[in-house]
GROMACS .gro file of C-alpha atoms in nm:
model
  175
    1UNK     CA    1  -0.079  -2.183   0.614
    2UNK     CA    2  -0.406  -2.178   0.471
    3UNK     CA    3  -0.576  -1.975   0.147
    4UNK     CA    4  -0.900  -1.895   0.119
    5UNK     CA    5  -0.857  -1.904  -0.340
    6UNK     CA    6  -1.227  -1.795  -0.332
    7UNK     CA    7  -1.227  -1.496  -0.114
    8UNK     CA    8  -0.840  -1.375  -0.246
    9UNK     CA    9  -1.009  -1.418  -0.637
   10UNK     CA   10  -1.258  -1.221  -0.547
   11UNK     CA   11  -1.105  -0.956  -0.343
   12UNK     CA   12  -0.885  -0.919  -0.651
   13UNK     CA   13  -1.145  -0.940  -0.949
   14UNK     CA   14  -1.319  -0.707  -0.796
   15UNK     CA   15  -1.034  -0.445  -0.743
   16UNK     CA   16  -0.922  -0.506  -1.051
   17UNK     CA   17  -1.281  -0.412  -1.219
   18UNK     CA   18  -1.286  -0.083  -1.040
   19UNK     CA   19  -0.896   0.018  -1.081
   20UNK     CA   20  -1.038  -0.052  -1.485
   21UNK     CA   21  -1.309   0.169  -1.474
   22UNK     CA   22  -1.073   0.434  -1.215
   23UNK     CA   23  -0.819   0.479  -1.485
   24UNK     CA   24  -1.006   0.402  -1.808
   25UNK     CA   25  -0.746   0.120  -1.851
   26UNK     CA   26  -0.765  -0.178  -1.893
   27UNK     CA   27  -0.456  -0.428  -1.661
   28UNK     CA   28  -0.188  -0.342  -1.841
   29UNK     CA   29  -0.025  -0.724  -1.810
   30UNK     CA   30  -0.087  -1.019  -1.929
   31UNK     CA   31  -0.084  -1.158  -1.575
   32UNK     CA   32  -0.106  -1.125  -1.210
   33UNK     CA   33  -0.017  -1.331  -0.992
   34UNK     CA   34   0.002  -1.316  -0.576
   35UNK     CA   35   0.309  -1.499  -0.404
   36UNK     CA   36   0.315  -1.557   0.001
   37UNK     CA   37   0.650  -1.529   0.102
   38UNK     CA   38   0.797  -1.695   0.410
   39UNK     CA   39   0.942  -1.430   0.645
   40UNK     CA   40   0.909  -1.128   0.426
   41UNK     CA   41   0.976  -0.832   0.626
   42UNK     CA   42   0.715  -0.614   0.432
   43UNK     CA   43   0.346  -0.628   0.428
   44UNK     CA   44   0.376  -0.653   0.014
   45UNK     CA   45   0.597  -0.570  -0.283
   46UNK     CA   46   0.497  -0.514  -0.611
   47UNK     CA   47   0.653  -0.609  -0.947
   48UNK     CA   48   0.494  -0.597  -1.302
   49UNK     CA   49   0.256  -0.867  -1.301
   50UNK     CA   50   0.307  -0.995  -0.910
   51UNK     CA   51   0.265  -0.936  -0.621
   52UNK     CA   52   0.492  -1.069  -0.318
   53UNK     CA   53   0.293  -1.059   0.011
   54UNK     CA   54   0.371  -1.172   0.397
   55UNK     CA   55   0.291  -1.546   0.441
   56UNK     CA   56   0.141  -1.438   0.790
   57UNK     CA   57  -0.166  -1.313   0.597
   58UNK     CA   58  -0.244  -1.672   0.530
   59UNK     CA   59  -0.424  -1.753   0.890
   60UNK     CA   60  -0.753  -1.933   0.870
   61UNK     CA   61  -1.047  -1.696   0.906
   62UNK     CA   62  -1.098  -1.810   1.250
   63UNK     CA   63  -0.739  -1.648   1.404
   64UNK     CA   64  -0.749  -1.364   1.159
   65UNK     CA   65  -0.906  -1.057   1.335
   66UNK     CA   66  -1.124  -0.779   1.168
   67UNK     CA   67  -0.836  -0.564   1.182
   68UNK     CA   68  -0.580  -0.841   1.031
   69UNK     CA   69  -0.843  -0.916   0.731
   70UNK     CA   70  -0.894  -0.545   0.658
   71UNK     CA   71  -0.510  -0.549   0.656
   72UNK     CA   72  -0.492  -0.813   0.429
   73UNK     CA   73  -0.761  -0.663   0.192
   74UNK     CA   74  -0.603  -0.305   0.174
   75UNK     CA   75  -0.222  -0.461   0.106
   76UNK     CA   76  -0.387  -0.660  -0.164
   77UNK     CA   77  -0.563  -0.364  -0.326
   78UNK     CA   78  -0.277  -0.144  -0.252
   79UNK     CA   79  -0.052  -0.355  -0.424
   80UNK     CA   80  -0.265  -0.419  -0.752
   81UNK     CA   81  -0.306  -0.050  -0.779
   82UNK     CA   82   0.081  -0.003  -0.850
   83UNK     CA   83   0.001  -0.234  -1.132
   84UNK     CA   84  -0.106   0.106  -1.286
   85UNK     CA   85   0.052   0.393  -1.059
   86UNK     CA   86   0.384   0.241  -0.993
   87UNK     CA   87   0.470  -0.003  -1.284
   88UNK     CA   88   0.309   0.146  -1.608
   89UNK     CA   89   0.350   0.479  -1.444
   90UNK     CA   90   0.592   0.538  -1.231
   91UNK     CA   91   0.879   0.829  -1.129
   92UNK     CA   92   1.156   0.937  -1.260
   93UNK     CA   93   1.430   0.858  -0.997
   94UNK     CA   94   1.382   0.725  -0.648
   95UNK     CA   95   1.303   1.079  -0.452
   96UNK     CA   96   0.974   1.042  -0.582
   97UNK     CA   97   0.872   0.685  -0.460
   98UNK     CA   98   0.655   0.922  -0.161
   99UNK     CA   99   0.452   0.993  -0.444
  100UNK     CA  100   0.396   0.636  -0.552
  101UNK     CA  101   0.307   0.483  -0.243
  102UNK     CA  102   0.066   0.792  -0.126
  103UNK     CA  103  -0.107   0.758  -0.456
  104UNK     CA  104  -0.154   0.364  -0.413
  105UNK     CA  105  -0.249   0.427  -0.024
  106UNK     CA  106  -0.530   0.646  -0.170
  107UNK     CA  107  -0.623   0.465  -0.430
  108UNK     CA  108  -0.620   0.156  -0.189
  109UNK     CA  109  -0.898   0.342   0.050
  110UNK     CA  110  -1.130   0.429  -0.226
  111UNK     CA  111  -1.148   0.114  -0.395
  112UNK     CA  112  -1.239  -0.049  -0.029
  113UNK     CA  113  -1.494   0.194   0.043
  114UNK     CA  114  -1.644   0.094  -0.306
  115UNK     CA  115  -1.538  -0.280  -0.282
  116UNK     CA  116  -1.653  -0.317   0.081
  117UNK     CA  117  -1.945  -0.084   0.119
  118UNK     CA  118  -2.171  -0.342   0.263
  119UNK     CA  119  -1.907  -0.467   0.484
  120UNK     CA  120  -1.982  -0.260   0.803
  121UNK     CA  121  -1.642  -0.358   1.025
  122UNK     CA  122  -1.497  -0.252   0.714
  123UNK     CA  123  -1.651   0.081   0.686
  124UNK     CA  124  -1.595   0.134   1.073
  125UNK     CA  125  -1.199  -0.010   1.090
  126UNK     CA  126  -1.135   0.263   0.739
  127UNK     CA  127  -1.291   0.512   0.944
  128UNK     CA  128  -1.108   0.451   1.296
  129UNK     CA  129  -0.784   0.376   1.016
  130UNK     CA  130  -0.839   0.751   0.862
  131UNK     CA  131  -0.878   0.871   1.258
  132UNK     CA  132  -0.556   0.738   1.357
  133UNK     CA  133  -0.405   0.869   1.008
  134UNK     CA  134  -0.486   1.195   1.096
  135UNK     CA  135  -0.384   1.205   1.467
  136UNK     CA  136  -0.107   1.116   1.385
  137UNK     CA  137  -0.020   1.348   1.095
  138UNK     CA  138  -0.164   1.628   1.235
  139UNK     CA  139   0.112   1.555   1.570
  140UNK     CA  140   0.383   1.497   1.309
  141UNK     CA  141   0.278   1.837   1.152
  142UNK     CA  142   0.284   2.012   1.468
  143UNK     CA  143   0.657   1.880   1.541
  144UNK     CA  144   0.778   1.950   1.205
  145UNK     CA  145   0.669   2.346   1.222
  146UNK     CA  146   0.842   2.368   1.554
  147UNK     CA  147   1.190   2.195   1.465
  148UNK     CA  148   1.417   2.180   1.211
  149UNK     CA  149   1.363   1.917   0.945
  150UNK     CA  150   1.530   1.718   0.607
  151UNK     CA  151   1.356   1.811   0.292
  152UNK     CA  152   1.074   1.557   0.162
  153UNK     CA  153   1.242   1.524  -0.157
  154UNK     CA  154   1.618   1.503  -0.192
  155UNK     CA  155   1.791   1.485  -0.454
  156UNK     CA  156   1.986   1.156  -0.543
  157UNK     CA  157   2.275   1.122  -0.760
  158UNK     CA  158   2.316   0.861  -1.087
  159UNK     CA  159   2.378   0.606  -0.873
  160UNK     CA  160   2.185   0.419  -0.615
  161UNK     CA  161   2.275   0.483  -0.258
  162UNK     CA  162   2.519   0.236  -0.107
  163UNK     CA  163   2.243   0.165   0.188
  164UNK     CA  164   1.871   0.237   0.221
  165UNK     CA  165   1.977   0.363   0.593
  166UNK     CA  166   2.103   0.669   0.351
  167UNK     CA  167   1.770   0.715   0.209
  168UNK     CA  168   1.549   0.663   0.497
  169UNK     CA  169   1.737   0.956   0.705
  170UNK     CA  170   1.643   1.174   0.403
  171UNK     CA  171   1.328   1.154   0.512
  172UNK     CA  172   1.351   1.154   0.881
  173UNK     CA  173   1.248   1.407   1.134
  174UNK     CA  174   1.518   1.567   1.379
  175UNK     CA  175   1.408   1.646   1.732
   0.00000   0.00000   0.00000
């Protein structure tokens, strides 16, 4: 595995400038740290004050593609802006976590547009990103109107459910 400190640092001093200025808030924790996880299924997790991230993101520069680093960049930003929207913030109960992640999504894609505006494969893989985003919501929209569906938020008792299969077919769409 390899890490680039230099380029993660800054990639993450910078984010973290511009999520301060965002919310008017300074990072709420004393810390933050970024862990690489061997064979984590997810592109990242966060928890107050880290960050668990895929160990494949660790490829040397010269095997990592444009489309892998932007990856890489918008998990990382992604990730520290739950630091604010997510941990300090966050929902009430679990049928909100939509909420969460779209918020952090967005807030992901402006801070690389201000991050990364000189970058131009960064600028041109957001916008082919945002293309493909809206493709393939607008198809999703289309199928949704024509068919019955499950609501977007369901409600949830006291307790969590005894498998995520139970939550993720909440939110699925029936052909």
């Amino acid at each position: 595995a390899y890490l680039d400190e230099t380029r993660l640092f800054g990639i993450i001093k910078t984010a973290m400038a511009f999520y301060e200025a965002l919310f008017e808030t300074p990072m709420p924790y004393q810390k933050y740290e970024v862990v690489y996880v061997p064979q984590f299924r997810i592109r990242g997790m966060e928890n107050v004050g880290m960050v668990c991230m895929k160990e494949d993101f660790l490829a040397p520069p010269s095997l990592m593609t444009h489309a892998n680093d932007l990856q890489h960049r918008k998990v990382i930003v992604h990730e520290l802006a739950h630091m604010w929207f997510g941990d300090l913030v966050t929902m009430q109960w679990w049928n909100d976590l939509w909420l969460k992640e779209s918020f952090a999504d967005f807030c992901a894609s402006i801070c690389l547009k201000h991050c990364c505006a000189s970058d131009h494969n960064v600028a041109l893989l957001l916008f082919r990103y945002f293309l493909f985003v809206f493709i393939s919501h607008y198809f999703a929209f289309v199928i949704v109107a024509r068919c019955p569906t499950h609501t977007l938020n369901k409600s949830m008792s006291s307790s969590l459910p005894c498998s995520t299969r139970s939550l993720t077919q909440a939110f699925s769409v029936e052909a």
